[in-house]
Coordinates of C-alpha atoms in Angstrom, one line a residue:
Chain M
M1 CA -14.4 42.2 2.6
A2 CA -12.6 44.2 5.3
A3 CA -9.8 46.3 4.0
N4 CA -7.1 44.3 5.6
E5 CA -8.6 41.0 4.3
T6 CA -8.4 42.4 0.7
H7 CA -4.9 43.4 1.5
Q8 CA -4.0 39.9 2.6
A9 CA -5.7 38.4 -0.4
I10 CA -3.7 40.7 -2.7
E11 CA -0.5 39.7 -1.0
T12 CA -1.2 36.1 -1.5
V13 CA -2.0 36.5 -5.1
F14 CA 1.3 38.2 -5.5
R15 CA 3.1 35.5 -3.6
I16 CA 1.7 33.0 -6.0
E17 CA 2.4 35.0 -9.1
Q18 CA 5.7 36.7 -8.3
A19 CA 8.1 34.0 -9.6
R20 CA 6.6 33.7 -13.1
L21 CA 6.1 37.6 -13.2
I22 CA 9.8 38.2 -12.3
G23 CA 10.8 35.5 -14.7
G24 CA 8.9 37.0 -17.6
L25 CA 10.1 40.5 -16.8
A26 CA 13.7 39.4 -16.4
R27 CA 13.8 38.0 -19.8
M28 CA 12.4 41.2 -21.2
V29 CA 14.6 43.7 -19.4
R30 CA 17.5 41.4 -19.1
D31 CA 18.1 42.4 -15.5
V32 CA 16.8 40.3 -12.6
G33 CA 17.0 43.2 -10.1
L34 CA 15.1 45.5 -12.3
A35 CA 12.5 42.8 -13.0
E36 CA 12.0 42.3 -9.2
E37 CA 11.5 46.1 -8.7
L38 CA 9.0 46.3 -11.7
A39 CA 7.1 43.4 -10.0
Q40 CA 7.0 45.3 -6.6
D41 CA 5.7 48.3 -8.4
A42 CA 2.9 46.2 -9.9
L43 CA 2.1 45.0 -6.4
V44 CA 2.0 48.6 -5.2
T45 CA -0.4 49.4 -8.0
A46 CA -2.6 46.4 -7.3
L47 CA -2.8 47.4 -3.6
S48 CA -4.2 50.7 -4.6
E49 CA -6.5 49.5 -7.5
W50 CA -7.8 46.2 -6.4
P51 CA -9.6 47.3 -3.3
K52 CA -11.7 49.5 -5.5
T53 CA -12.1 47.3 -8.5
G54 CA -11.9 43.9 -7.0
V55 CA -9.3 41.2 -7.7
P56 CA -9.2 40.8 -11.6
N57 CA -10.2 37.4 -13.0
N58 CA -6.6 36.8 -14.2
P59 CA -4.4 38.5 -11.7
G60 CA -1.2 37.2 -13.1
A61 CA -1.8 38.8 -16.5
W62 CA -3.0 42.0 -14.9
L63 CA 0.2 42.3 -12.8
M64 CA 2.3 41.5 -15.9
A65 CA 0.5 44.2 -17.9
A66 CA 1.0 46.7 -15.0
A67 CA 4.7 45.8 -14.7
K68 CA 5.2 46.2 -18.5
R69 CA 3.6 49.7 -18.4
R70 CA 6.1 50.7 -15.7
A71 CA 8.9 49.3 -17.7
I72 CA 8.0 51.5 -20.7
D73 CA 7.6 54.6 -18.5
G74 CA 11.0 54.0 -16.9
F75 CA 12.7 53.6 -20.3
R76 CA 11.0 56.8 -21.5
R77 CA 12.3 58.7 -18.6
K78 CA 15.7 57.6 -19.3
K79 CA 15.0 58.9 -22.9
M80 CA 16.2 55.6 -24.2
L81 CA 19.8 56.4 -23.9
V82 CA 20.9 52.9 -24.1
R83 CA 20.2 51.3 -27.4
K84 CA 19.3 47.9 -25.8
H85 CA 16.6 49.6 -23.8
A86 CA 15.3 51.4 -26.8
E87 CA 14.8 48.2 -28.6
I88 CA 13.1 46.6 -25.7
G89 CA 11.0 49.7 -25.2
R90 CA 9.9 49.5 -28.9
D91 CA 9.1 45.9 -28.5
L92 CA 7.0 46.6 -25.4
E93 CA 5.2 49.5 -27.1
N94 CA 4.1 47.4 -30.0
E95 CA 2.6 45.1 -27.4
R96 CA 0.9 47.8 -25.4
D97 CA -2.4 47.7 -27.1
T98 CA -2.9 43.9 -26.9
S99 CA -5.8 42.8 -24.8
V100 CA -5.5 41.1 -21.5
E101 CA -6.5 37.9 -23.1
D102 CA -3.5 38.0 -25.5
V103 CA -1.2 38.7 -22.7
E104 CA -2.6 35.8 -20.7
A105 CA -2.2 33.5 -23.7
A106 CA 1.4 34.5 -24.2
L107 CA 1.9 34.1 -20.5
D108 CA 0.4 30.6 -20.6
D109 CA 2.5 29.6 -23.6
D110 CA 5.9 30.0 -22.1
L111 CA 4.9 30.2 -18.4
G112 CA 6.8 27.1 -17.7
D113 CA 9.8 28.4 -19.6
E114 CA 9.9 31.7 -17.9
L115 CA 9.7 30.2 -14.5
L116 CA 12.4 27.6 -15.5
G117 CA 14.5 30.3 -17.0
L118 CA 14.4 32.2 -13.6
I119 CA 15.3 29.0 -11.7
F120 CA 18.2 28.5 -13.9
T121 CA 19.3 32.1 -13.5
A122 CA 19.1 32.2 -9.7
C123 CA 21.1 29.1 -9.6
H124 CA 23.7 30.2 -12.1
P125 CA 27.2 28.7 -11.4
V126 CA 28.7 32.3 -11.5
L127 CA 27.3 32.7 -8.0
S128 CA 28.4 31.0 -4.8
A129 CA 26.2 28.3 -3.5
E130 CA 25.0 30.5 -0.6
A131 CA 24.1 33.3 -3.0
R132 CA 22.2 30.9 -5.2
A133 CA 20.3 29.6 -2.3
A134 CA 19.4 33.1 -0.9
L135 CA 18.4 34.3 -4.4
T136 CA 16.3 31.2 -5.1
L137 CA 14.4 31.6 -1.9
R138 CA 13.8 35.2 -2.5
L139 CA 12.8 35.2 -6.2
I140 CA 11.2 31.7 -6.5
G141 CA 10.1 30.9 -3.0
G142 CA 9.0 34.4 -2.4
L143 CA 10.6 34.6 1.1
T144 CA 11.4 38.0 2.6
T145 CA 15.1 38.7 3.3
D146 CA 14.2 38.6 7.0
E147 CA 12.7 35.1 6.6
I148 CA 15.7 34.0 4.8
A149 CA 18.1 35.5 7.3
R150 CA 16.2 33.6 10.1
A151 CA 16.3 30.3 8.2
F152 CA 20.0 30.6 7.7
L153 CA 20.6 32.0 11.2
S154 CA 22.1 35.1 9.7
N155 CA 21.1 38.7 10.0
E156 CA 19.0 40.6 7.5
A157 CA 21.7 43.0 6.5
T158 CA 24.0 40.2 5.5
I159 CA 21.3 38.4 3.4
A160 CA 20.2 41.6 1.8
Q161 CA 23.7 42.4 0.8
R162 CA 24.3 38.9 -0.5
I163 CA 21.1 39.2 -2.6
V164 CA 22.1 42.6 -4.0
R165 CA 25.5 41.4 -4.8
A166 CA 24.2 38.3 -6.5
K167 CA 21.8 40.3 -8.7
K168 CA 24.7 42.7 -9.6
T169 CA 26.9 39.6 -10.6
L170 CA 24.1 38.3 -12.7
G171 CA 23.6 41.7 -14.3
N172 CA 27.2 42.0 -15.2
A173 CA 27.4 38.5 -16.7
G174 CA 25.3 39.3 -19.7
L175 CA 22.9 36.5 -19.3
T176 CA 20.0 35.8 -21.6
Y177 CA 17.7 34.5 -18.9
A178 CA 16.7 31.6 -21.1
V179 CA 16.5 27.9 -20.3
P180 CA 19.9 26.4 -21.1
R181 CA 19.8 23.8 -23.9
G182 CA 22.1 20.9 -25.0
A183 CA 25.4 20.2 -23.3
E184 CA 25.2 23.3 -21.1
R185 CA 21.9 22.1 -19.7
K186 CA 23.4 19.2 -17.7
E187 CA 25.9 21.3 -16.0
R188 CA 23.4 24.0 -15.2
L189 CA 20.8 21.6 -14.0
A190 CA 23.4 20.1 -11.6
S191 CA 23.8 23.5 -10.1
V192 CA 20.1 23.9 -9.7
L193 CA 19.8 20.6 -8.0
E194 CA 22.8 21.3 -5.7
V195 CA 21.0 24.6 -4.5
I196 CA 17.7 22.9 -3.9
Y197 CA 19.3 20.1 -1.9
L198 CA 21.4 22.6 0.0
I199 CA 18.2 24.4 1.0
F200 CA 16.7 21.1 2.1
N201 CA 19.6 20.1 4.2
E202 CA 19.9 23.5 5.8
G203 CA 16.4 22.9 7.0
Y204 CA 16.9 19.1 7.8
A205 CA 20.1 19.4 9.8
A206 CA 21.0 22.7 11.2
T207 CA 24.8 23.0 11.5
T208 CA 24.7 25.4 14.5
G209 CA 22.3 26.6 17.2
E210 CA 19.7 24.9 19.4
N211 CA 17.0 24.3 16.9
L212 CA 17.7 21.0 15.0
I213 CA 15.2 21.4 12.3
R214 CA 13.8 24.3 10.4
P215 CA 11.0 22.6 8.5
A216 CA 10.0 25.6 6.6
L217 CA 13.2 25.3 4.6
C218 CA 12.6 21.6 3.9
A219 CA 9.1 22.5 2.7
E220 CA 10.4 25.3 0.4
A221 CA 13.0 22.8 -1.1
Q222 CA 10.4 20.1 -1.6
R223 CA 8.1 22.7 -3.3
L224 CA 11.0 23.7 -5.6
G225 CA 11.6 20.1 -6.3
R226 CA 8.0 19.5 -7.2
I227 CA 7.9 22.5 -9.4
L228 CA 11.0 21.4 -11.3
A229 CA 9.7 17.9 -11.6
G230 CA 6.5 19.4 -13.1
L231 CA 8.6 21.6 -15.5
L232 CA 11.2 18.9 -16.5
P233 CA 9.4 15.7 -16.3
G234 CA 11.9 13.8 -18.4
E235 CA 15.0 14.5 -16.2
P236 CA 15.6 11.4 -14.0
E237 CA 17.9 13.2 -11.5
V238 CA 15.2 15.8 -10.8
L239 CA 12.9 12.9 -9.9
G240 CA 15.7 11.3 -8.0
L241 CA 16.3 14.4 -5.8
L242 CA 12.6 14.9 -5.4
S243 CA 12.2 11.3 -4.3
L244 CA 15.1 11.7 -1.9
M245 CA 13.7 14.8 -0.3
E246 CA 10.1 13.5 0.0
I247 CA 11.4 10.4 1.8
Q248 CA 13.8 12.2 4.1
A249 CA 11.0 14.7 4.9
S250 CA 8.6 12.0 5.8
R251 CA 10.7 11.4 9.0
L252 CA 10.7 15.0 10.1
A253 CA 8.0 14.4 12.8
A254 CA 9.9 11.3 14.1
R255 CA 13.5 12.3 14.2
V256 CA 13.4 14.8 17.2
A257 CA 12.4 13.9 20.7
P258 CA 10.0 16.3 22.6
D259 CA 13.1 17.7 24.5
G260 CA 14.7 18.5 21.2
S261 CA 17.3 15.8 21.1
P262 CA 17.9 13.8 17.9
I263 CA 16.5 10.2 17.5
L264 CA 18.4 7.7 15.4
L265 CA 16.7 6.4 12.3
T266 CA 16.5 2.8 13.9
E267 CA 15.0 4.1 17.0
Q268 CA 12.4 6.3 15.6
N269 CA 8.6 5.7 16.0
R270 CA 7.8 4.8 12.5
A271 CA 4.2 5.6 13.0
Y272 CA 5.1 9.3 12.7
W273 CA 6.6 8.8 9.2
D274 CA 4.4 10.6 6.8
Q275 CA 3.1 7.8 4.5
L276 CA 1.8 10.2 1.8
L277 CA 5.3 11.6 1.4
I278 CA 6.8 8.1 1.4
R279 CA 4.3 7.0 -1.4
R280 CA 5.1 10.2 -3.4
G281 CA 8.8 9.5 -2.9
L282 CA 8.6 6.0 -4.0
A283 CA 6.6 6.9 -7.1
A284 CA 9.1 9.6 -8.1
L285 CA 12.0 7.0 -7.6
Q286 CA 10.1 4.5 -9.9
R287 CA 9.7 7.2 -12.6
A288 CA 13.5 8.0 -12.2
E289 CA 14.4 4.5 -12.6
A290 CA 12.0 4.0 -15.6
L291 CA 13.7 6.9 -17.3
G292 CA 16.9 4.9 -17.0
G293 CA 18.3 7.0 -14.2
A294 CA 18.6 4.4 -11.4
N295 CA 22.4 5.0 -11.2
G296 CA 22.2 8.7 -10.9
P297 CA 23.7 10.1 -7.6
Y298 CA 20.4 11.4 -6.3
A299 CA 18.3 8.4 -7.5
L300 CA 20.8 6.1 -5.7
Q301 CA 20.5 8.1 -2.4
A302 CA 16.8 8.1 -2.9
A303 CA 16.9 4.3 -3.3
L304 CA 18.8 4.1 -0.1
A305 CA 16.3 6.3 1.7
A306 CA 13.5 4.0 0.1
C307 CA 14.9 0.9 1.7
H308 CA 14.4 2.5 5.2
A309 CA 11.0 3.8 4.2
R310 CA 9.8 0.4 3.1
A311 CA 10.8 -1.2 6.4
R312 CA 7.8 -1.0 8.8
K313 CA 10.1 -1.9 11.7
A314 CA 13.8 -1.2 12.0
Q315 CA 14.6 -4.9 12.2
D316 CA 12.9 -5.4 8.8
T317 CA 15.5 -3.1 7.1
D318 CA 17.2 -4.8 4.1
W319 CA 20.8 -3.9 5.1
Q320 CA 22.4 -6.2 2.4
K321 CA 20.5 -4.1 -0.3
I322 CA 21.6 -1.0 1.3
A323 CA 25.2 -2.2 1.5
G324 CA 25.0 -3.0 -2.3
L325 CA 23.6 0.4 -3.2
Y326 CA 26.4 2.1 -1.2
D327 CA 28.9 0.0 -3.2
T328 CA 27.4 1.5 -6.4
L329 CA 27.1 5.0 -5.1
R330 CA 30.8 4.9 -4.1
Q331 CA 31.6 4.3 -7.9
V332 CA 29.2 7.1 -9.1
M333 CA 29.9 9.6 -6.5
P334 CA 33.3 8.9 -4.8
S335 CA 33.4 10.8 -1.4
P336 CA 34.8 9.9 2.0
V337 CA 31.2 10.6 3.4
V338 CA 29.8 8.0 1.1
D339 CA 32.6 5.6 2.4
L340 CA 31.6 6.4 5.9
N341 CA 27.9 5.6 5.3
R342 CA 28.9 2.4 3.4
A343 CA 30.9 1.3 6.5
V344 CA 27.7 1.9 8.6
A345 CA 25.6 -0.2 6.1
H346 CA 28.3 -3.0 6.0
S347 CA 28.3 -3.0 9.8
M348 CA 24.6 -3.5 9.8
A349 CA 24.6 -6.1 7.1
F350 CA 27.8 -8.1 8.0
G351 CA 28.5 -7.1 11.6
P352 CA 30.4 -4.3 13.6
E353 CA 33.9 -5.8 12.9
T354 CA 33.3 -5.5 9.1
G355 CA 32.1 -1.9 9.7
L356 CA 35.3 -1.1 11.5
S357 CA 37.4 -2.6 8.7
R358 CA 35.5 -0.4 6.1
L359 CA 36.2 2.6 8.3
D360 CA 39.9 1.7 8.5
E361 CA 39.9 1.6 4.6
I362 CA 38.9 5.4 4.4
D363 CA 41.7 7.4 3.2
P364 CA 43.1 9.4 6.2
A365 CA 44.0 12.2 3.8
A366 CA 40.3 12.6 2.9
G367 CA 39.9 15.3 5.5
L368 CA 37.3 13.5 7.7
H369 CA 39.3 13.8 11.0
N370 CA 37.1 16.6 12.3
Y371 CA 33.8 15.1 10.9
V372 CA 31.4 14.4 13.7
P373 CA 29.7 11.3 12.2
L374 CA 33.1 9.4 11.9
P375 CA 33.7 9.0 15.7
A376 CA 30.0 8.7 16.1
A377 CA 30.0 5.6 13.8
R378 CA 33.2 4.2 15.2
G379 CA 31.8 4.6 18.7
D380 CA 28.6 2.8 17.6
F381 CA 30.4 -0.1 16.0
L382 CA 32.8 -0.5 19.0
L383 CA 29.8 -0.5 21.3
R384 CA 28.1 -3.1 19.3
A385 CA 31.3 -5.3 19.3
G386 CA 31.4 -5.0 23.1
R387 CA 34.6 -2.8 23.2
L388 CA 33.0 -0.3 25.7
E389 CA 36.1 1.6 26.7
E390 CA 37.2 2.4 23.2
A391 CA 33.6 3.2 22.3
K392 CA 33.4 5.8 25.1
V393 CA 36.5 7.6 23.8
E394 CA 34.9 7.9 20.3
F395 CA 31.6 9.2 21.7
K396 CA 33.5 11.9 23.7
R397 CA 35.3 12.9 20.7
A398 CA 32.1 13.3 18.7
A399 CA 30.7 15.4 21.6
D400 CA 33.8 17.7 21.4
L401 CA 33.6 18.1 17.7
T402 CA 29.9 19.0 17.2
R403 CA 28.7 22.6 17.2
N404 CA 25.0 21.5 17.8
A405 CA 24.2 21.8 21.5
R406 CA 21.5 18.9 21.2
E407 CA 24.0 16.6 19.4
K408 CA 26.6 17.3 22.0
A409 CA 24.2 16.2 24.9
F410 CA 23.4 13.2 22.8
F411 CA 26.9 12.0 22.3
L412 CA 27.8 12.7 26.0
A413 CA 24.7 10.6 27.0
R414 CA 26.1 7.7 24.7
A415 CA 29.5 8.1 26.2
A416 CA 28.1 7.8 29.7
A417 CA 26.1 4.7 28.8
C418 CA 29.4 2.9 27.9
A419 CA 30.5 3.1 31.5
G420 CA 27.9 0.5 32.5
Chain N
M1 CA 0.5 22.8 5.9
R2 CA -1.6 20.1 4.4
V3 CA -5.2 20.7 3.4
M4 CA -8.0 18.6 1.9
V5 CA -10.1 20.5 -0.7
I6 CA -13.5 18.8 -0.9
V7 CA -15.7 19.2 -4.0
K8 CA -19.2 19.1 -2.7
A9 CA -21.8 17.0 -4.6
T10 CA -24.7 18.5 -6.5
K11 CA -27.9 17.0 -7.8
D12 CA -26.1 16.6 -11.2
S13 CA -23.1 14.8 -9.8
E14 CA -25.4 12.6 -7.8
D15 CA -27.4 11.8 -10.8
G16 CA -24.2 10.6 -12.4
I17 CA -24.1 13.2 -15.1
M18 CA -20.5 13.2 -16.2
P19 CA -18.5 16.4 -16.7
S20 CA -18.4 17.9 -20.1
T21 CA -15.3 17.7 -22.3
E22 CA -14.8 21.5 -21.7
L23 CA -14.9 21.0 -17.9
L24 CA -12.6 18.0 -18.1
E25 CA -10.2 20.0 -20.2
A26 CA -10.3 23.0 -17.8
M27 CA -9.8 20.7 -14.9
G28 CA -6.9 19.0 -16.5
K29 CA -5.2 22.3 -17.1
Y30 CA -6.0 23.5 -13.6
N31 CA -4.5 20.2 -12.1
E32 CA -1.4 20.8 -14.3
E33 CA -1.1 24.4 -12.7
L34 CA -1.4 22.8 -9.2
V35 CA 1.3 20.3 -10.1
N36 CA 3.6 23.0 -11.5
A37 CA 3.1 25.2 -8.5
G38 CA 4.3 22.2 -6.4
I39 CA 1.2 22.1 -4.2
M40 CA -0.7 19.1 -5.5
M41 CA -0.1 15.9 -3.5
A42 CA -3.1 13.8 -4.5
G43 CA -6.6 14.1 -5.9
E44 CA -9.5 11.8 -6.9
G45 CA -13.1 12.2 -8.1
L46 CA -15.9 9.9 -6.6
H47 CA -18.8 8.0 -8.1
P48 CA -22.3 9.2 -7.0
S49 CA -23.4 8.0 -3.5
V50 CA -25.8 5.5 -5.2
K51 CA -22.8 3.3 -5.5
G52 CA -21.8 4.0 -1.9
K53 CA -22.5 2.4 1.5
R54 CA -22.8 3.7 4.9
I55 CA -22.0 1.9 8.1
A56 CA -24.0 3.2 11.2
F57 CA -22.3 2.5 14.5
D58 CA -24.2 2.3 17.9
G59 CA -22.6 0.4 20.6
S60 CA -21.9 -3.1 19.3
S61 CA -24.4 -2.9 16.4
R62 CA -23.3 -2.3 12.8
T63 CA -26.0 -1.3 10.4
V64 CA -25.2 -1.1 6.6
I65 CA -27.1 1.6 4.7
D66 CA -27.1 1.5 0.9
G67 CA -26.7 4.6 -1.2
P68 CA -27.9 7.1 -2.5
F69 CA -28.0 9.3 0.4
A70 CA -30.5 12.1 0.8
E71 CA -28.8 15.2 2.0
T72 CA -26.9 16.0 -1.4
R73 CA -25.4 19.2 -0.1
E74 CA -23.4 17.3 2.6
L75 CA -22.1 14.7 0.2
I76 CA -18.8 14.9 -1.6
A77 CA -17.9 14.3 -5.3
G78 CA -14.1 14.6 -5.1
F79 CA -11.1 15.9 -3.3
W80 CA -7.5 17.0 -3.5
L81 CA -4.7 17.0 -1.0
W82 CA -2.6 20.1 -1.2
E83 CA 0.6 21.2 0.5
V84 CA 0.3 24.9 1.0
K85 CA 2.1 27.6 3.0
D86 CA -1.0 28.8 4.8
M87 CA -4.8 28.9 4.5
A88 CA -4.7 32.1 2.5
E89 CA -2.7 30.4 -0.2
A90 CA -5.2 27.5 -0.3
V91 CA -8.1 29.8 -0.6
E92 CA -6.4 31.8 -3.4
W93 CA -5.8 28.5 -5.4
A94 CA -9.3 27.2 -4.7
K95 CA -10.8 30.5 -6.2
R96 CA -8.9 29.6 -9.4
C97 CA -10.6 26.4 -9.8
P98 CA -12.9 26.2 -12.8
N99 CA -16.6 25.8 -11.7
P100 CA -16.5 22.3 -10.6
M101 CA -20.1 21.7 -11.6
A102 CA -22.4 23.1 -14.2
G103 CA -24.7 24.9 -11.7
P104 CA -23.9 26.5 -8.3
S105 CA -21.4 24.4 -6.4
E106 CA -19.0 24.6 -3.5
L107 CA -15.5 23.7 -2.5
E108 CA -14.6 23.2 1.2
I109 CA -11.1 23.5 2.5
R110 CA -10.2 21.5 5.7
R111 CA -6.8 21.2 7.4
V112 CA -5.4 17.7 7.5
F113 CA -4.2 16.2 10.8
E114 CA -0.7 14.8 10.5
A115 CA 0.4 11.6 12.4
A116 CA 2.3 13.6 15.0
D117 CA -0.9 15.4 15.9
F118 CA -2.2 12.2 17.6
G119 CA 0.7 12.1 20.1
E120 CA 2.0 8.9 21.8
A121 CA -1.3 7.1 21.3
F122 CA -0.3 6.4 17.7
T123 CA 2.1 3.5 17.9
P124 CA 4.2 1.8 15.2
E125 CA 1.9 -1.2 15.4
L126 CA -1.1 1.0 14.7
A127 CA 0.7 2.7 11.8
E128 CA 1.7 -0.7 10.3
Q129 CA -1.8 -2.0 10.6
E130 CA -3.2 1.1 8.9
E131 CA -0.6 1.0 6.1
R132 CA -1.2 -2.7 5.4
L133 CA -4.8 -2.0 5.0
R134 CA -4.1 0.9 2.7
E135 CA -1.9 -1.3 0.6
K136 CA -4.5 -4.0 0.5
A137 CA -7.1 -1.5 -0.5
A138 CA -4.8 -0.2 -3.2
K139 CA -4.2 -3.6 -4.7
R140 CA -8.0 -4.2 -5.2

């Protein structure tokens, strides 16, 4: 094998192993930043050793053993000034002579637990949502800071700083890096799901810039969702979120025209919908419902997405069922955005005038006045009700409000169409 | 990126020799790892080609050929569908598969076309037709 091929193979191995490697090390040294450095050191060692010796049979265990050795060396150099470090160093030293097989067995035992612990740590509520997203993509997704920066349309220095700060905050918070149990678990899990969905949405609908979709972020979020569903098979909301993402992602190929403009759900060429993702999404939803989670916020949103996924043609959509699901979602997750979507569903199920009444019921104090989809929906209802002049005003308002260049062109085109 | 990982048939698999308990266990564990890594989308094992059929097409003629089929090395015994970041990742995961057969054997990785790759020729009507057939097939 050529040297650069070996190099690439090693980097791929590392990409696959790094999350559980960092997870295991973080728990040991109680510091996620140090854990990441130790993992990187192990990669450097592998890059110099493996081209000579070949990739070992269990590369994960090898990397873990190499990282542990580095940890011990590091503690020795510091002459074990800190008592905590001394203790950990002693623990590690006792383990030092164990064979690779033992390490491997130990890794396998709590492999899931270590990865899960790392996910919960990276998504800890002490961090801002943006910091959680960046750290999760870095530590679990294995993205470089440059890749994360491009995904979030930010610059590398900003993201690097955000990650450094996040690691420092976690370091100062005195965390155990364990998987939370009991009552704490629910709250912490909500924080994890929020981050994964934030990453997904960042990819699904960019808020600024020319490029409407950054599918790599969606793929990353879906993978995180699948990993989490594998590690926590009994949590209905994990399955609900997974189902929601799989079904929404099934439309990625259909929702943007060749010129980059967005295509409405009802106008999409459903032949482009990814049926494998839809089947997986429906299966995940079924499991969530079987676990008694049908009324969870994510499961309800997944059920809504599933109504569209099941309709082969737009006119087959069961809008009555969708309207009913929004009535429930509104109770479970009250939000003006849900009210807006409910109005859209009611307009489809019971006519545009009903939709307009639902819009009028939305609390004006809810802060939706600068929210692009509101005038977009009102414009749409008015157009369907034959009130063209009023519709035109609303589409123009939507065009003025949006920061996405493609969306702006789209609403201007709709406004222009009202003239005829 | 989606890939199909194809398990090539061997004389044993074509003879209907079932995998050992050890191999089933190892495969079960491997599949679990694939699921936990978030890359496993689907996967199935296939009966030997003696239970299969081939339909040969030539102009308007359709000839049904009964299994077994001769060229064992070209037959398949099973497959997975994986969602991976790139081919290198697929290769690395494939290398971790327990030996799929008792003797020498082979996995083949192929990239899957996605609906959008077919362009405008693939219409909603075609997709609907395809999906109906899939559903019917699944119910049987």
